[in-house]
Short mmCIF file of N, CA and C in Angstrom, two decimals:
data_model
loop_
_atom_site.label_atom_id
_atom_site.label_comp_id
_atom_site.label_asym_id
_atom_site.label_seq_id
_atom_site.Cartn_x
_atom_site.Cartn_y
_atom_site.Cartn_z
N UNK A 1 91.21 84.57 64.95
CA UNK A 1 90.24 83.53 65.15
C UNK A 1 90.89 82.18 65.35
N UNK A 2 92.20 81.99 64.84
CA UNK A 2 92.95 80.50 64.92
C UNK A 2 92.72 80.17 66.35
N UNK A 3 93.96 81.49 67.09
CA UNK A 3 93.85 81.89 68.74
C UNK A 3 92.58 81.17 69.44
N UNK A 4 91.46 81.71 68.83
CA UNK A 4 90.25 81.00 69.70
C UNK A 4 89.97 79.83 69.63
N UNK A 5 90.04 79.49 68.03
CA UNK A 5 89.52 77.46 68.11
C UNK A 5 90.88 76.82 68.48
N UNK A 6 91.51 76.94 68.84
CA UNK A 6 93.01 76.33 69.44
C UNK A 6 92.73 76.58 70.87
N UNK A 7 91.99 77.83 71.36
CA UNK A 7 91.79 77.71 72.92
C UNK A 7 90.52 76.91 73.21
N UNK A 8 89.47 76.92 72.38
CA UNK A 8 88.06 75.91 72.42
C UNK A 8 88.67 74.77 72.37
N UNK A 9 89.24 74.09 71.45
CA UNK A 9 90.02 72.62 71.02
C UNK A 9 90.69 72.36 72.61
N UNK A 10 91.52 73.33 73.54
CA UNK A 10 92.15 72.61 74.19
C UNK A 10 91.20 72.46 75.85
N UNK A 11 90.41 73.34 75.47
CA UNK A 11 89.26 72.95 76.61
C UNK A 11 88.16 71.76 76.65
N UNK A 12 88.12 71.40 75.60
CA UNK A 12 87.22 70.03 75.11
C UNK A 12 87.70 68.92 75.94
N UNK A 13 89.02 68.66 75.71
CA UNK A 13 89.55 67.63 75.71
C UNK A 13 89.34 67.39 77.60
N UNK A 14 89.47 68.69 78.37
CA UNK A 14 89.55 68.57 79.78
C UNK A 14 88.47 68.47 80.09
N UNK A 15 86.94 69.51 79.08
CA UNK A 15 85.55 68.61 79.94
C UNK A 15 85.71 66.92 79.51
N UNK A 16 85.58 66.71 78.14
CA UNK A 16 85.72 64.76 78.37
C UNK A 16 86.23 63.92 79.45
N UNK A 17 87.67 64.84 79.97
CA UNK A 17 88.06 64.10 81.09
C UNK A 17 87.98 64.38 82.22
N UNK A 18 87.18 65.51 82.61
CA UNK A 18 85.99 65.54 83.97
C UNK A 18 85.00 64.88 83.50
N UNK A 19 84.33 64.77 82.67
CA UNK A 19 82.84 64.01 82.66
C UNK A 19 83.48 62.55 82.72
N UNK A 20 84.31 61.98 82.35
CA UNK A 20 84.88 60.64 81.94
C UNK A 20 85.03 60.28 83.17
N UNK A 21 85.83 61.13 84.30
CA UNK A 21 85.93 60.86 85.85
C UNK A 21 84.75 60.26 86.06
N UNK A 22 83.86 61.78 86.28
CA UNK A 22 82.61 61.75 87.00
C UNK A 22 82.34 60.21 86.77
N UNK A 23 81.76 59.43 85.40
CA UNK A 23 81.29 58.52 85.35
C UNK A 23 82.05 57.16 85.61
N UNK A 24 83.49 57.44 85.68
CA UNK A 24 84.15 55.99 86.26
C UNK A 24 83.99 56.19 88.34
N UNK A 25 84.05 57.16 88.46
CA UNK A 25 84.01 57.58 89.93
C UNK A 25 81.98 56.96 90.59
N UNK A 26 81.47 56.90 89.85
CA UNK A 26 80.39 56.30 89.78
C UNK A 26 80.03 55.65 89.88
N UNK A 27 80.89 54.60 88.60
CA UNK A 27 80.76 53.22 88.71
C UNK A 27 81.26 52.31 89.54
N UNK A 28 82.36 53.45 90.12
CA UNK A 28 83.02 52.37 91.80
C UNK A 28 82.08 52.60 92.31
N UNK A 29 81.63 53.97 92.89
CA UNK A 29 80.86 53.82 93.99
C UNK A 29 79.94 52.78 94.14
N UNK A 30 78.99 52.92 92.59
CA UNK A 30 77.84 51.78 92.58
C UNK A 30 78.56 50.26 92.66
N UNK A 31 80.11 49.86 92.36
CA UNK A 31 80.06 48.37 92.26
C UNK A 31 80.41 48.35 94.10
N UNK A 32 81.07 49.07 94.69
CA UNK A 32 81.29 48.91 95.67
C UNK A 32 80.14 48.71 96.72
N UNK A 33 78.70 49.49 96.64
CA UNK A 33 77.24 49.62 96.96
C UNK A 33 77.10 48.40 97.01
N UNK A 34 77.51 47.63 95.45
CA UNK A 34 76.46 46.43 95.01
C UNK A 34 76.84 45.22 95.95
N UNK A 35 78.21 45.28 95.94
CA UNK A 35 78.89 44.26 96.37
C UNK A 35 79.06 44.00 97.61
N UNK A 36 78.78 45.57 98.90
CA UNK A 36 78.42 45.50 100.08
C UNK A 36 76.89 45.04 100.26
N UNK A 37 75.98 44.85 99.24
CA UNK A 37 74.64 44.51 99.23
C UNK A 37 74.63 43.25 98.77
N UNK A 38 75.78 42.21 98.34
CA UNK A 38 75.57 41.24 97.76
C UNK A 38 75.86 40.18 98.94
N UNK A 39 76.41 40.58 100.34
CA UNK A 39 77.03 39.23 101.05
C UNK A 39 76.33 38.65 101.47
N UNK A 40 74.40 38.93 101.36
CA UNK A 40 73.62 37.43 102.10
C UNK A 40 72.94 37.19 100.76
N UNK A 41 73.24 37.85 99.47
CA UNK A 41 72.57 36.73 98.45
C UNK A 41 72.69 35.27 98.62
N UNK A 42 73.42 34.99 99.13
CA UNK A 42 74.22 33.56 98.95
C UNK A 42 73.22 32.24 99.26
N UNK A 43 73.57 31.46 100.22
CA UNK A 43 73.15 30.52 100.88
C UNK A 43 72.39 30.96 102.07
N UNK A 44 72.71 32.04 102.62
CA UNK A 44 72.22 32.37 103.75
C UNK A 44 70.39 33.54 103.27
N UNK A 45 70.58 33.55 101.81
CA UNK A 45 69.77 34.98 101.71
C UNK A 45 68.15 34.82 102.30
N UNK A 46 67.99 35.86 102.38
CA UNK A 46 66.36 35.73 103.77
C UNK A 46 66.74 35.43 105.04
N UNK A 47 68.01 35.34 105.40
CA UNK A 47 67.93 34.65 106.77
C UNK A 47 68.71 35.77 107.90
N UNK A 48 68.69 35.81 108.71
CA UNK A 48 68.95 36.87 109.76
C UNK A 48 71.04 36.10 110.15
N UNK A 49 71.94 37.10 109.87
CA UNK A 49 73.06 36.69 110.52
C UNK A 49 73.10 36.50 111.67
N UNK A 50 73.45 35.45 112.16
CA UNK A 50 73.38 34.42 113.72
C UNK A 50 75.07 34.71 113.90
N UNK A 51 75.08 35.84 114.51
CA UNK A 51 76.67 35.42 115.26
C UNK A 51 76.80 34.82 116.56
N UNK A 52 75.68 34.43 117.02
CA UNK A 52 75.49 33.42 118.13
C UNK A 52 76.64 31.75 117.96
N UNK A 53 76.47 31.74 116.10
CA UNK A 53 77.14 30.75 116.12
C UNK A 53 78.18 30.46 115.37
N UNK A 54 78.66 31.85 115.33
CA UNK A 54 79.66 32.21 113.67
C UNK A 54 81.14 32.31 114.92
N UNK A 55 81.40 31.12 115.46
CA UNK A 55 82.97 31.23 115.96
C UNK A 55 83.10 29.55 115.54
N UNK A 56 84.53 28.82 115.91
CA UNK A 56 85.00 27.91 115.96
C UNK A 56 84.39 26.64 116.60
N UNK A 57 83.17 27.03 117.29
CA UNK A 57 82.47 25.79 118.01
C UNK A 57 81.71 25.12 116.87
N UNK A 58 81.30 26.54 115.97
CA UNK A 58 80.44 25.70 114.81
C UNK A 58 80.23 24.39 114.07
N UNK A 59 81.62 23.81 114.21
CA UNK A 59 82.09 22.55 113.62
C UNK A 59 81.61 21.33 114.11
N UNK A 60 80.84 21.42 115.38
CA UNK A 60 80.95 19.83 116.16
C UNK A 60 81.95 20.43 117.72
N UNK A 61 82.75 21.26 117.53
CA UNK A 61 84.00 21.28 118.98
C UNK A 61 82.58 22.13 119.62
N UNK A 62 82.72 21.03 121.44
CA UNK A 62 82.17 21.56 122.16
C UNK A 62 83.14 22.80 123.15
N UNK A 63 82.02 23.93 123.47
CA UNK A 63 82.44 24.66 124.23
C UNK A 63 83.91 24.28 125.71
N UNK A 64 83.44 23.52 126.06
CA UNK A 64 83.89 23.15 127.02
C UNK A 64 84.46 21.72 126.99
N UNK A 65 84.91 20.65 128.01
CA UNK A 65 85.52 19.21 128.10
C UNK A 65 84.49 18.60 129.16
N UNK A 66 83.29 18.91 128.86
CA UNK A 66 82.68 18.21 130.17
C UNK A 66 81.48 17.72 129.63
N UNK A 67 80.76 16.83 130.11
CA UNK A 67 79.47 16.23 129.64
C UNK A 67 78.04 17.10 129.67
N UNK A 68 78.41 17.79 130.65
CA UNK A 68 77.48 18.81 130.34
C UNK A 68 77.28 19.80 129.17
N UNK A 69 78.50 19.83 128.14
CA UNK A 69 78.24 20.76 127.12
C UNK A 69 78.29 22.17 127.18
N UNK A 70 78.02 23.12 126.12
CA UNK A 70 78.29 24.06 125.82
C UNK A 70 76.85 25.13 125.71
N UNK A 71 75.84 24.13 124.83
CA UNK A 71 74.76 25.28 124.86
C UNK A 71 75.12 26.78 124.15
N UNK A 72 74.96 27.96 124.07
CA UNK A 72 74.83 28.81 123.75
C UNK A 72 76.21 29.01 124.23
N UNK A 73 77.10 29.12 122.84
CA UNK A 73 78.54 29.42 123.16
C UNK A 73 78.99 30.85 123.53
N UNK A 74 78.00 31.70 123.37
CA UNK A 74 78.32 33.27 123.37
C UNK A 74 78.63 34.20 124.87
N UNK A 75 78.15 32.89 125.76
CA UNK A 75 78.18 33.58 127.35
C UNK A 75 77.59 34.05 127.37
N UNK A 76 76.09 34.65 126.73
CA UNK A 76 75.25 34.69 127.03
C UNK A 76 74.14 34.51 127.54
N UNK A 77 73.26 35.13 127.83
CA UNK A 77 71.73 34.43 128.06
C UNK A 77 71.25 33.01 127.30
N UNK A 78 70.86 32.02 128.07
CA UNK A 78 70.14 31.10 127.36
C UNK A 78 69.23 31.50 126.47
N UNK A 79 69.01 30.44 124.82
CA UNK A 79 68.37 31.31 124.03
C UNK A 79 66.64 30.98 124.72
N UNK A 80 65.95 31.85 124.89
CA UNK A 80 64.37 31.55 125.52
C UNK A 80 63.61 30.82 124.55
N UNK A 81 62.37 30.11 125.38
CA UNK A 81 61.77 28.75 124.46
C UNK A 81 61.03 29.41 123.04
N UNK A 82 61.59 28.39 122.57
CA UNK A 82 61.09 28.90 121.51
C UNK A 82 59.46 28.67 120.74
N UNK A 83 59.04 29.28 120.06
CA UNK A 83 57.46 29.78 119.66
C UNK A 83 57.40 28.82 118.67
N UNK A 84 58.42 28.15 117.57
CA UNK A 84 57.73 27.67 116.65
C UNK A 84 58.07 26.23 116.70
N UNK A 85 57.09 25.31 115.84
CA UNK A 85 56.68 24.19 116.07
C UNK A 85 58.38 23.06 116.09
N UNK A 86 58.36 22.45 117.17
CA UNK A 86 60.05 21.72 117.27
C UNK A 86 60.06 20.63 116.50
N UNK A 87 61.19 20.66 116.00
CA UNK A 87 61.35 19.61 114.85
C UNK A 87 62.48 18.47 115.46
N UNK A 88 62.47 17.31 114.51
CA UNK A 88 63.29 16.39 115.12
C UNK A 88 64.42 16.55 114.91
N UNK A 89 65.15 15.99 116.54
CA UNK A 89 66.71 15.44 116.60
C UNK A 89 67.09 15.43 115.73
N UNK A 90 68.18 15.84 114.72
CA UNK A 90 69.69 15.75 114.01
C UNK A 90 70.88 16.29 114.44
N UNK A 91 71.66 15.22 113.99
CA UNK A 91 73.06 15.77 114.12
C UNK A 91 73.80 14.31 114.18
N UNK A 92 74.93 14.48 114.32
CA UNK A 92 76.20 13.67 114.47
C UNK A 92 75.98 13.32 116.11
N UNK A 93 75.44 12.52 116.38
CA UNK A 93 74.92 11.80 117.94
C UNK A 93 75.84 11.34 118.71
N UNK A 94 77.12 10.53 118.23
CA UNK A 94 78.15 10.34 118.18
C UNK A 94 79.19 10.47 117.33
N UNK A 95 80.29 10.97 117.75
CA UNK A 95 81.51 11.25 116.71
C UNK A 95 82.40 9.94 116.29
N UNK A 96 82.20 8.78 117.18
CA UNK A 96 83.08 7.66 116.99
C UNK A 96 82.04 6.41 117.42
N UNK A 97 81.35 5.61 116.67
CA UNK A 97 80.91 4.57 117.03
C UNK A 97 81.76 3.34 117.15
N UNK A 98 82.66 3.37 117.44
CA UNK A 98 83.93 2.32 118.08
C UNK A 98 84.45 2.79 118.88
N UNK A 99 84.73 3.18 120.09
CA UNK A 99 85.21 3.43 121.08
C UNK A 99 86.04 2.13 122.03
N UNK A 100 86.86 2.25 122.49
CA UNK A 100 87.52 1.90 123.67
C UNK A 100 87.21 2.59 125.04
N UNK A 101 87.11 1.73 126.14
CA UNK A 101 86.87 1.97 126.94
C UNK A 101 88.66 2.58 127.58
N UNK A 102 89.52 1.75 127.32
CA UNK A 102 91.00 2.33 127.51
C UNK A 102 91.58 3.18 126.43
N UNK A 103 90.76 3.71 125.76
CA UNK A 103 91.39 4.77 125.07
C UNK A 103 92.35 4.36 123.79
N UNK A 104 92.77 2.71 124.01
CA UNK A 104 93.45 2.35 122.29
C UNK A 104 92.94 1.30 122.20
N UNK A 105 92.61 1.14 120.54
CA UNK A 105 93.52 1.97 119.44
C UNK A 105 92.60 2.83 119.24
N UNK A 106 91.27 2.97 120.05
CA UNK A 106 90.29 4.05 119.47
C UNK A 106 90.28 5.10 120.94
N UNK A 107 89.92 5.87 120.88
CA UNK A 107 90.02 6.65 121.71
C UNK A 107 88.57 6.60 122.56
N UNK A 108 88.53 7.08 123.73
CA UNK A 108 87.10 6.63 124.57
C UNK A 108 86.33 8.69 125.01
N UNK A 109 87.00 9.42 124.06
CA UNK A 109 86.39 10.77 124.08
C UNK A 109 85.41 10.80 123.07
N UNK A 110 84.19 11.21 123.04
CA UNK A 110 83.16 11.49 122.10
C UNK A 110 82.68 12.93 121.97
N UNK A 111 82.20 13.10 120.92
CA UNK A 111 81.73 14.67 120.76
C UNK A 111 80.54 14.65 120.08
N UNK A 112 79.24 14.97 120.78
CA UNK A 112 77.98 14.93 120.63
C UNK A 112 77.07 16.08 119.87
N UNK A 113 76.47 16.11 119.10
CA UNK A 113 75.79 17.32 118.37
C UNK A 113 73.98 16.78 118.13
N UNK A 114 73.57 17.86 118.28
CA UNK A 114 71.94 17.47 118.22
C UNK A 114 71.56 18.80 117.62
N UNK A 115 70.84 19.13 117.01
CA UNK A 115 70.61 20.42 116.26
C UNK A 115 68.69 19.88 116.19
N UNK A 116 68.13 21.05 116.62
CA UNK A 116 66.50 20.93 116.29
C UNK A 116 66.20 22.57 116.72
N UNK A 117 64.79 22.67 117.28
CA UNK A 117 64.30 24.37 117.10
C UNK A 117 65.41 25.07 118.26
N UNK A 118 65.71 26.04 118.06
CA UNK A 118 66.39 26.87 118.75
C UNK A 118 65.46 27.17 120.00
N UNK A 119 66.13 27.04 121.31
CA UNK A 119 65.67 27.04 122.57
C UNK A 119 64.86 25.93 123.29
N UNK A 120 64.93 24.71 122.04
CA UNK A 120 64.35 23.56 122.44
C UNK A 120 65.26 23.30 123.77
N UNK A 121 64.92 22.11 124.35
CA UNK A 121 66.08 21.00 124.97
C UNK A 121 66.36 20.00 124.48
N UNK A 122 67.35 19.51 124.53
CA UNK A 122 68.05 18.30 123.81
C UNK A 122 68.60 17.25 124.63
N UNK A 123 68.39 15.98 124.49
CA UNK A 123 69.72 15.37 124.85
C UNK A 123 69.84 13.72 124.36
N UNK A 124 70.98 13.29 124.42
CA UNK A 124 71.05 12.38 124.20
C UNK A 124 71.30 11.00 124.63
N UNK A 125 70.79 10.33 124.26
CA UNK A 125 70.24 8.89 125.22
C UNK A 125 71.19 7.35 124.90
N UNK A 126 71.44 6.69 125.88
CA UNK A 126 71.60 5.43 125.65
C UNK A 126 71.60 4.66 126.43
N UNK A 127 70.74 3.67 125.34
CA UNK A 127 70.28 2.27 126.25
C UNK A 127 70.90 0.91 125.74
N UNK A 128 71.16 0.10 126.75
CA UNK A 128 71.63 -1.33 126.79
C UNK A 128 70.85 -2.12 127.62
N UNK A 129 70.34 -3.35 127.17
CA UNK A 129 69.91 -4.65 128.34
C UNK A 129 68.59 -3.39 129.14
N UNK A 130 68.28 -2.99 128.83
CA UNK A 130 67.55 -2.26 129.95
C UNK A 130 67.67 -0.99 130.88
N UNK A 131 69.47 -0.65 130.35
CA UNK A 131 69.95 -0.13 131.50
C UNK A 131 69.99 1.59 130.66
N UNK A 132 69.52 2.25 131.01
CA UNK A 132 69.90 3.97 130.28
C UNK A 132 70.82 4.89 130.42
N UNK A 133 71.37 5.03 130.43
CA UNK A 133 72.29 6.36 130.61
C UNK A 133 72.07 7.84 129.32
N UNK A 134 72.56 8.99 130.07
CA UNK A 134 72.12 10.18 129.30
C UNK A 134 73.40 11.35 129.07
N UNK A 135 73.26 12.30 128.19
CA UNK A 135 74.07 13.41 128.27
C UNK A 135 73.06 14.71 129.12
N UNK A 136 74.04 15.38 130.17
CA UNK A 136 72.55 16.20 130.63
C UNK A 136 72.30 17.10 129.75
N UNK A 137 70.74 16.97 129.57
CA UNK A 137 70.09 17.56 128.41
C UNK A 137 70.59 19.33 128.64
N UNK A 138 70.29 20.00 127.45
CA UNK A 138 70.67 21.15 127.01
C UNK A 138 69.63 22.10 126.57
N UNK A 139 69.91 23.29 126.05
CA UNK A 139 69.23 24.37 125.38
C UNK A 139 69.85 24.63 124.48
N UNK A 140 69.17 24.54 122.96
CA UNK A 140 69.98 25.00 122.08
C UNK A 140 70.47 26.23 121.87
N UNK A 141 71.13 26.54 120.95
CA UNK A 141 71.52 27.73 121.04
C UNK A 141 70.74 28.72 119.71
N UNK A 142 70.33 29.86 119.28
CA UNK A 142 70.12 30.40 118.86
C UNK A 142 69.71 29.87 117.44
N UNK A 143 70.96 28.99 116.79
CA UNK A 143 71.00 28.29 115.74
C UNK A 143 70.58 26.75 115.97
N UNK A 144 69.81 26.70 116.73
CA UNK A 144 69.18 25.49 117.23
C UNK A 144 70.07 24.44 117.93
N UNK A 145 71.54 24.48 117.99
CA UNK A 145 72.53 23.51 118.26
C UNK A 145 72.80 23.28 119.67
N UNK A 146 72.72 21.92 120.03
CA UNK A 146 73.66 21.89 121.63
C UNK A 146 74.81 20.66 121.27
N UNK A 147 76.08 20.83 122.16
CA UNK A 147 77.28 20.38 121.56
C UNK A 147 77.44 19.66 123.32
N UNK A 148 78.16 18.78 123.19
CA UNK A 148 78.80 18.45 124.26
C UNK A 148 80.36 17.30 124.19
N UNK A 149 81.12 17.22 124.99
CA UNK A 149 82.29 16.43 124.70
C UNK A 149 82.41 15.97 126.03
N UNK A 150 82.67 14.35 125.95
CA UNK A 150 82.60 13.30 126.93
C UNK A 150 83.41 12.24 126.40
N UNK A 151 83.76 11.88 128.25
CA UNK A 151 84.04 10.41 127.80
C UNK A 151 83.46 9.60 128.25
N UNK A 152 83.90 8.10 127.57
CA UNK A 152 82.78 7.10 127.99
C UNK A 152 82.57 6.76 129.76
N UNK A 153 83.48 6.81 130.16
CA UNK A 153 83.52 6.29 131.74
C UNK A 153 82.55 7.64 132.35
N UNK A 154 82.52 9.09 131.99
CA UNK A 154 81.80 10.13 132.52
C UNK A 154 80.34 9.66 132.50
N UNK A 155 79.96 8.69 131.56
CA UNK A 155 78.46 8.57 131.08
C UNK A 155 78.42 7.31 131.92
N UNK A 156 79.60 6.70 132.56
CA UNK A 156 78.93 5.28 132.79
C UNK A 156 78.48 4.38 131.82
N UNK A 157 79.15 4.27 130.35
CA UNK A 157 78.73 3.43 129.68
C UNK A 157 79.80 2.01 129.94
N UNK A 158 79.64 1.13 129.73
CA UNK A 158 79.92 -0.24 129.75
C UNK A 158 80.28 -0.98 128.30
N UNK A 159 81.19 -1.55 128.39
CA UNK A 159 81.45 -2.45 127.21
C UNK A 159 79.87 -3.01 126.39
N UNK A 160 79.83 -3.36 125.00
CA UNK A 160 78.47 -3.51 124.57
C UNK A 160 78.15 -2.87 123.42
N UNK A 161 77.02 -3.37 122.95
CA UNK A 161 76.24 -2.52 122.24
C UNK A 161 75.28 -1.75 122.73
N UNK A 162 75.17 -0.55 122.56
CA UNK A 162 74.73 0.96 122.89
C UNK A 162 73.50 1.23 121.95
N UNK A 163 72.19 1.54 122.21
CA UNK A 163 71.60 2.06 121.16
C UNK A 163 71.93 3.53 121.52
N UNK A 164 71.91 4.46 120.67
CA UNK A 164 71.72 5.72 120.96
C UNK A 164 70.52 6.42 120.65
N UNK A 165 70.17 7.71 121.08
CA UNK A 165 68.99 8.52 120.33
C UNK A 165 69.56 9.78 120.91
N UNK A 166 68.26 10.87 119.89
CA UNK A 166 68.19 12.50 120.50
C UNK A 166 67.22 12.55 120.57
N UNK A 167 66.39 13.23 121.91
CA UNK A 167 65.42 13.63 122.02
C UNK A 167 65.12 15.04 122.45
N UNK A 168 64.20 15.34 121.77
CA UNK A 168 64.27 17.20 121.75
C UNK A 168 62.68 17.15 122.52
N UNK A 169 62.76 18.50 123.54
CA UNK A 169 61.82 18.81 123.91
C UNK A 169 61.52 20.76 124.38
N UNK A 170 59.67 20.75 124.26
CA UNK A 170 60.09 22.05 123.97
C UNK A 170 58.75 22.61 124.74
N UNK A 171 58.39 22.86 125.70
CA UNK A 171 57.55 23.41 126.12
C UNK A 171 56.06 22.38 126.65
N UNK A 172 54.97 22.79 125.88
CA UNK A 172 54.17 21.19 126.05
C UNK A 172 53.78 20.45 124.52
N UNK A 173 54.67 21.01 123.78
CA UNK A 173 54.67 20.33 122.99
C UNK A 173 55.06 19.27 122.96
N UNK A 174 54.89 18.29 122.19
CA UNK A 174 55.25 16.34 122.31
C UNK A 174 56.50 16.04 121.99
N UNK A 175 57.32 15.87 122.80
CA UNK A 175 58.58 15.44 122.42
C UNK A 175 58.80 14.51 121.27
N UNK A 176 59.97 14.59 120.95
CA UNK A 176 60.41 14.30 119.63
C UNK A 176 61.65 13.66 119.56
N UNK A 177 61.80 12.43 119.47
CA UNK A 177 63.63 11.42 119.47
C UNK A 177 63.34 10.98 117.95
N UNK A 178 64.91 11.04 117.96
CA UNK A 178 65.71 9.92 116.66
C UNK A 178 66.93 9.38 116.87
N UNK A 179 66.25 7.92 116.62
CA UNK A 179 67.42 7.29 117.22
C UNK A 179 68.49 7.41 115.62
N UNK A 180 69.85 7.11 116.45
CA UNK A 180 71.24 6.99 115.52
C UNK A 180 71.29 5.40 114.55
N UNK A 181 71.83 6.20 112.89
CA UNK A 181 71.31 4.49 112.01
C UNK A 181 72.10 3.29 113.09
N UNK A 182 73.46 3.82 113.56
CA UNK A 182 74.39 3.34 113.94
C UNK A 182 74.24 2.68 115.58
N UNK A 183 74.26 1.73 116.32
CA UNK A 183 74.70 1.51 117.98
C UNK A 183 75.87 2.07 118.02
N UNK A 184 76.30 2.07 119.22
CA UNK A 184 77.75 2.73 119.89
C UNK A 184 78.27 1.44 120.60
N UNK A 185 79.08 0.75 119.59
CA UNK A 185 79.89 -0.03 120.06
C UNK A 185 80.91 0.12 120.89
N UNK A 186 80.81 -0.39 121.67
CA UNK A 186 81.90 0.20 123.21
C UNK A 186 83.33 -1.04 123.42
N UNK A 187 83.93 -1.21 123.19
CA UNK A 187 85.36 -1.83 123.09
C UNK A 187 85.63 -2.06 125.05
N UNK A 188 86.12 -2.98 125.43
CA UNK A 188 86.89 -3.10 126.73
C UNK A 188 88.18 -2.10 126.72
#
């Protein structure tokens, strides 16, 4: 009888450490589950991932070096007008409200951002003495954004004070501007 509880005794010990597996083998699986289920709790949670705008343009850098802008950086289709009610102009309107017209000590390149409903149009405006000049307006992109990078001589701006604005428009709905707290002081 020793024979047998010495062979029971040494089988115990190996179910504990299959069942002991089973349940650590478990608990990865489930933290690994949880944690592939946890990446839009965040800031983003409820909201649909936009890789429309998840590259390096995101920042303010326009697509391209031209006044015309970037729009929907994906090479894709323009995003189509959009259905819900358009909200106002924001963004960084200008990147440098001191500019040189010769480029020192400030530089005379600007980088333009307007963010409102996705598939709106955008663009941005400036007036002096009477006189207007524009960025050609845009389509936002998916994430509502249109970007563009210019320089001052491309816009035809002039030494001066500059008011700026954004004005978003979207179908027949009533357009919508905000002007910048700031003018765009323009340097010789």
């Amino acid at each position: 009888m020793n024979y047998q509880k010495r062979q029971q005794n040494k089988t115990r010990p190996a179910k504990w450490l299959s069942a002991a597996g089973i349940v650590v083998a478990l608990l990865l699986i489930g933290g690994v589950t949880w944690t592939m289920t946890r990446h839009d709790k965040g800031v983003n949670a409820g909201k649909p991932i936009n890789n429309n705008t998840a590259n390096s343009n995101t920042k303010g850098e326009p697509a391209s070096n031209s006044i015309t802008g970037g729009g929907d950086k994906t090479g894709g289709n323009p995003t189509p007008a959009p259905t819900a009610t358009l909200t106002a102009p924001q963004g960084n309107f200008v990147s440098n409200h001191h500019p040189n017209l010769g480029g020192t000590p400030a530089p005379n390149t600007e980088q333009s951002v307007c963010n409102t409903t996705p598939g709106a149009t955008c663009e941005i405006i400036f007036t002096k003495d009477g006189v207007t000049k524009t960025l050609q307006a845009q389509t936002t992109d998916s994430g509502g954004a249109a970007y563009w990078s210019w320089k001052l001589q491309d816009v035809g701006l002039t030494p001066g004070s500059w008011q700026v604005s954004a004005k978003a428009t979207s179908g027949s709905q009533t357009p919508l501007s905000t002007p910048d707290a700031m003018n765009l002081e323009v340097a010789p």
